[in-house]
């Protein structure tokens, strides 16, 4: 038995789950319908795929949610996991699930997949015969991913950086890298049986004033870490910045660089997709405005030419959306994508050059770290503050980079902390910023967080 | 005046927490910020340890109820009479009726409950309460 | 007394109106608040102005409508006139107004301004102290415009072509030119007293598969006819075509050519503004989709860089919108324009060159007509089919031009009828069209009309 | 079968009118299209003149009611027993309840009333009615 397999046996021997039958799971994946594989859908579709977010504590509520989504002609179904499961707190998840089932009130903000188990969940997934994407935010997702794949969920979001820095306070980062290595390997292994399992990185990060250079660096690093383990289908992603131009520039650069770095590391055979997240920051407390915001995001997604869009709802500021509101958002996005025609190809040479330089500069510094493996280089780079995201709750994050918006709402780096970008790149960032006489940076930041309110 | 603050339970929404920290400092409070992902017991310990006047809990991800229902029990284990217990943010999963949610949390033992209320409004109310207690 | 003044005296001596006091009106305009003049607002504002459509039969309902609009932070108020008044049928308008007032049911699709009279209407206009734009569709608008200006309405939409070809079956076109010459002169005269009266042309025409070349030709001709009479502030306009790129190309070309032709005819001192109409064709019978459509129009308006946007509502397919739906649309558009940042500058050289050529070619043919005055040249050109719009109900319109959409939804000329465009230009249009094997043109047209459904 | 069609009153919405013309031709009717902006009297005259089997009126701009209330009077002046009177489009100002609007127009003397009904559905119904009358 391989080392990996031995670890897997231990992982799935958890008091909260039923016996895990690896052989049966392998058989299931081997024979699974192509329609469950988003990697296959990407290959065979030419329109942008639409995927909402969503998950409820109970099986029945998720089943009903999927029904609504299907009626709205969804392309990809989501399974969002509750935050206890995300932090491996299966005991709390179990308690809250029981309370939710008894009282018909949702005591969890997502589906506790581990507690439900793969035997139950698979019924739902195969019933709808539509690709499902696992949305979680879990640093140690080993058991969760085993359960997901066994259930027929063949797209796994996350990664050791993107699911740690925004999602955890003190989960040890080195462990996160190792646990995600496990995930990549399991995904790679299953990819050989049928269509590839698609891995997706989470570009929005803390969804608050994230500078594109850092987002792209992290996307490329997680991509490389995943391809390194044998994954063949990977999606990089980012979320609406607040400036249409910055979104277009980000898209042009990430498309170019993801291919370049994948090839440079010998992964010419890997497919790279681009995912765009509708506005991930603070939403207005006005449902009509939220609709407008969502529609504007959709138009921008079409302009950047994403392969998949992940949608929000008019309920975003209020709480987990009802299934009706969620399905309506999907229908609206599908409508807009269907009627939106004649999209121009836009680019901005100067901005793209600058962003490309910044990404190259940071990546070079990461690759130059003395460690022996890529994950250690990345780990060291984060510790050194070479990679540092604004508004991370995690203790390892340097928290020295400060960003604010320029007059066109582009996110710019005001303080670079330890970011290894050149003086020229940093001067470019600073040259765009206009702070009014006597304006306090903290007030500007508060205002820049709330631009959609 | 000393305030212990943080985000309760398995909740990692940090943005409001950072702004609350800044706002409290600006209003002249001495702030002990435990950050996100803090359990009720940790909050209580910090209040005792720092001899705080206010415990200001945030919750954004909707799971506050599950994490706060035991407040009464914890409060009974020590004399917290002089401490203002305050909670705010987004206090339920899904869209909630404030008319129902506020009494629920008051019943758990919070003196001030703000569901989807502006931060400044909440802090004004806190200052008024502290003023009245003098 | 000048000839014009003598005609004016006759026009306003109409059995449906009270005594018309020209002196008092002149005094009123001389002293009128700058806030009533959109020409002044254009000069002093840097954001895109938002103007809805709207009018109800009774004074009170319009008053309430304006109140809603103001609460939604409208920039320009509309006064839409009912279709009897548009066809100078004041008797029917009077009867229907009486019925509307008695029964509290709207029996008219707009405000019968002539029947209400300027003394009453002015109270409302000055009360709100906001620019009002007159929207009608009237070939003989002499009395209507006298009443409007006397009421404090200082933007007048329309023109001899744009308010005839889409709006009338058999009103004599030569008369339309003369009646509009009257309107231009009155506007020019009043423009000397205070800020300029703004005239606006109606680019949407029949709102159905209108080719940009013809739209722009008509915009420029009405602009020249107006400036010729002394008008100093003019807005050209067009409506969403269904292709974002075609909108951008149209905008770039109309901005460039309106300035060029205004200057060429010696009107360097005239201000030219650009107005964008949200989708003017058939709307979906789904209010959420309509919201999405409207928001998409707003984003495109921002991309084309219009000075003013004219909005639609989620009720469009159903009927005259309620005041609440209308105000909500304004609020949403304002929200989107406020948050939409970082707009790229887009252009398409080849498309713009072709469109410029087509417009120049048609205009040259018009200017080369043997008649002695511009209006006669234009009149002859329309009769000859040099200017010919699809889906006009008017008998003078040649109805030979046939347009369909290319795969990117750009409107292209399939049959050019008598349009005096060069073989090269026409070849460009034809080269873009793709008709499927055996596809009937009429089916394609029906489909192309309904692209937003 | 002969059909007189057109758009009633001061209404100039021509797009549907063009499509109706084409659709009727395709279904084998002989079409007399009076176009937009046609008054009720003109329609009646045309029906008499062409000896039409069907009068198909469109109205889009919401003002149909005012223009059609006198149909009964006009119908009484001549023997129109064999003619199918039909109206469709958007039959009221603002959003209308079809439950209220259909009886109203039937009461004015229309045999077939279609408020915001698909053209093909309406024409199918017309053909069924003609079939039944045979
Ligand atoms: C950004 C964001 C994220 C980021 C957070 C990054 C980070 N580490 O901070 C990311 C993408 C990582 C994220 C993750 C998740 N999120 Co989130 N997130 C948001 C979002 C869009 C904005 C939050 C924000 O930063 N706002 C800006 C700050 C300044 O405003 P604020 O947080 O609302 O705080 C203000 C007030 O609430 C008030 N306030 C706050 N605390 C207190 C206390 C007192 C006493 C007072 C008076 C006032 C007060 O003052 C603040 C300043 O004005 C909100 C939706 C929204 N509001 O638009 C969802 C939202 C909070 N997230 C939600 C959820 C469920 C999650 C996830 C579980 C994923 C999921 N299922 O979708 C995970 C959480 C995992 C976990 N362990 O908790 C839900 C909560 C659901 C509910 N309550 O019903 C929301 C409402 C979205 C939704 N509609 O589903 N999220
Ligand atoms: C394009 C358009 C215009 C163009 C018309 C150009 C032209 N000459 O044709 C312009 C811009 C000039 C225009 C002007 C006006 N318009 Co207009 N216009 C429209 C719009 C956007 C689309 C109409 C269209 O062409 N649709 C495409 C065709 C194919 O569909 P259709 O007309 O709906 O017809 C279908 C069905 O109704 C049905 N049908 C039609 N007749 C019949 C008959 C039978 C028997 C059956 C079974 C079916 C049937 O079959 C057709 C094919 O599917 C509609 C709103 C909408 N529907 O989205 C407003 C609309 C019809 N207009 C309206 C109004 C009020 C006006 C104006 C008075 C201006 C104003 N106040 O806003 C003027 C009219 C002046 C006048 N004298 O009538 C209103 C009518 C209001 C109401 N009913 O409550 C509408 C609904 C917009 C609104 N919500 O306010 N308009």
Coordinates of C-alpha atoms and ligand atoms in Angstrom, one line a residue, chain A residues 80 83 86 109 166-167 202 205-207 280-283 312 315-317 319-320 393, chain B residues 10-16 19-20 56 58 60-62 86-90 92-94 114 117 119 122, ligand 1:
Chain A
X80 CA -21.2 25.4 -0.4
X83 CA -18.1 27.1 8.3
X86 CA -14.5 24.2 7.0
X109 CA -24.5 28.5 6.7
X166 CA -8.7 34.7 4.0
X167 CA -10.4 31.8 5.8
X202 CA -10.0 31.1 -5.2
X205 CA -9.2 36.1 -1.4
X206 CA -10.5 38.5 1.3
X207 CA -12.5 40.2 -1.3
X280 CA -17.3 39.8 -3.8
X281 CA -17.1 42.8 -1.5
X282 CA -19.7 44.5 0.6
X283 CA -23.1 44.7 -1.2
X312 CA -24.2 36.6 -6.4
X315 CA -30.0 39.1 -0.9
X316 CA -26.2 39.2 -0.5
X317 CA -26.1 42.0 2.1
X319 CA -27.9 36.8 4.4
X320 CA -27.9 33.4 2.8
X393 CA -7.4 37.2 9.4
Chain B
X10 CA -16.0 29.8 13.4
X11 CA -16.4 33.1 11.7
X12 CA -13.5 34.7 9.8
X13 CA -15.0 37.9 8.5
X14 CA -12.3 40.3 9.5
X15 CA -13.1 43.5 7.7
X16 CA -15.7 44.8 10.1
X19 CA -13.0 48.9 11.3
X20 CA -14.4 48.3 14.8
X56 CA -18.3 43.9 22.0
X58 CA -19.3 40.7 16.1
X60 CA -21.2 38.2 10.3
X61 CA -21.5 34.7 9.0
X62 CA -25.0 34.0 10.4
X86 CA -23.0 43.9 23.3
X87 CA -23.3 42.0 20.0
X88 CA -23.8 43.2 16.4
X89 CA -23.4 42.4 12.8
X90 CA -25.5 39.9 10.9
X92 CA -28.9 35.0 11.6
X93 CA -28.7 32.8 8.6
X94 CA -30.8 34.2 5.8
X114 CA -27.6 45.3 16.8
X117 CA -27.2 48.3 12.3
X119 CA -21.5 50.6 13.4
X122 CA -24.2 51.1 17.6
Ligands
LIG1 C1 -16.2 39.8 2.0 C2 -17.1 38.7 2.5 C3 -16.5 37.4 2.6 C4 -15.0 37.3 2.5 C5 -14.4 37.5 3.9 C6 -12.9 37.8 4.0 C7 -12.5 38.1 5.3 N1 -11.7 37.2 5.9 O1 -13.0 39.0 6.0 C8 -14.9 35.8 2.1 C9 -15.1 35.7 0.6 C10 -13.6 35.0 2.5 C11 -16.2 35.3 2.8 C12 -16.3 34.0 3.3 C13 -17.5 33.5 3.8 N2 -18.7 34.2 3.9 CO1 -18.9 36.0 3.5 N3 -19.3 37.8 3.0 C14 -18.5 38.8 2.6 C15 -19.4 40.0 2.3 C16 -19.6 40.0 0.8 C17 -18.9 41.4 2.8 C18 -18.5 41.4 4.2 C19 -17.6 42.6 4.5 O2 -16.4 42.6 4.5 N4 -18.3 43.8 4.5 C20 -17.7 45.0 4.8 C21 -17.8 45.3 6.3 C22 -17.2 46.7 6.6 O3 -19.2 45.3 6.6 P1 -19.9 44.3 7.6 O4 -19.0 43.0 7.7 O5 -21.3 44.1 7.1 O6 -19.8 45.0 9.0 C23 -20.5 46.2 9.2 C24 -21.8 46.0 10.0 O7 -22.3 44.6 10.0 C25 -21.5 46.5 11.3 N5 -21.1 45.5 12.4 C26 -20.3 44.4 12.3 N6 -20.1 44.0 13.6 C27 -20.8 44.8 14.4 C28 -20.9 44.8 15.8 C29 -21.7 45.8 16.4 C30 -21.8 45.8 17.8 C31 -22.3 46.8 15.6 C32 -23.1 47.8 16.2 C33 -22.2 46.8 14.2 C34 -21.4 45.8 13.6 O8 -20.5 47.4 11.1 C35 -19.7 47.1 10.1 C36 -19.2 48.3 9.4 O9 -20.2 49.0 8.8 C37 -20.7 39.7 3.0 C38 -22.0 40.2 2.4 C39 -22.2 41.6 2.5 N7 -22.3 42.2 3.6 O10 -22.2 42.3 1.5 C40 -20.7 38.1 3.0 C41 -21.4 37.3 4.1 C42 -21.2 38.0 5.5 N8 -20.7 36.0 4.1 C43 -21.4 35.0 4.4 C44 -21.0 33.7 4.4 C45 -22.1 32.6 4.7 C46 -19.7 33.3 4.2 C47 -19.1 31.9 4.1 C48 -19.7 30.9 5.1 C49 -19.2 31.3 2.7 C50 -20.6 31.1 2.2 N9 -21.3 30.1 2.7 O11 -21.0 31.8 1.3 C51 -17.7 32.1 4.3 C52 -17.3 32.3 5.8 C53 -16.5 31.2 6.3 C54 -16.4 31.4 7.8 N10 -15.6 30.6 8.4 O12 -17.0 32.3 8.4 C55 -22.9 35.4 4.5 C56 -23.4 35.4 5.9 C57 -24.8 34.7 5.9 C58 -25.8 35.1 6.8 N11 -25.5 35.9 7.8 O13 -26.9 34.7 6.6 C59 -22.9 36.9 3.9 C60 -23.9 37.8 4.5 C61 -23.1 36.6 2.4 C62 -24.4 36.0 2.1 N12 -25.5 36.7 1.8 O14 -24.5 34.8 2.0 N13 -17.1 36.3 2.9

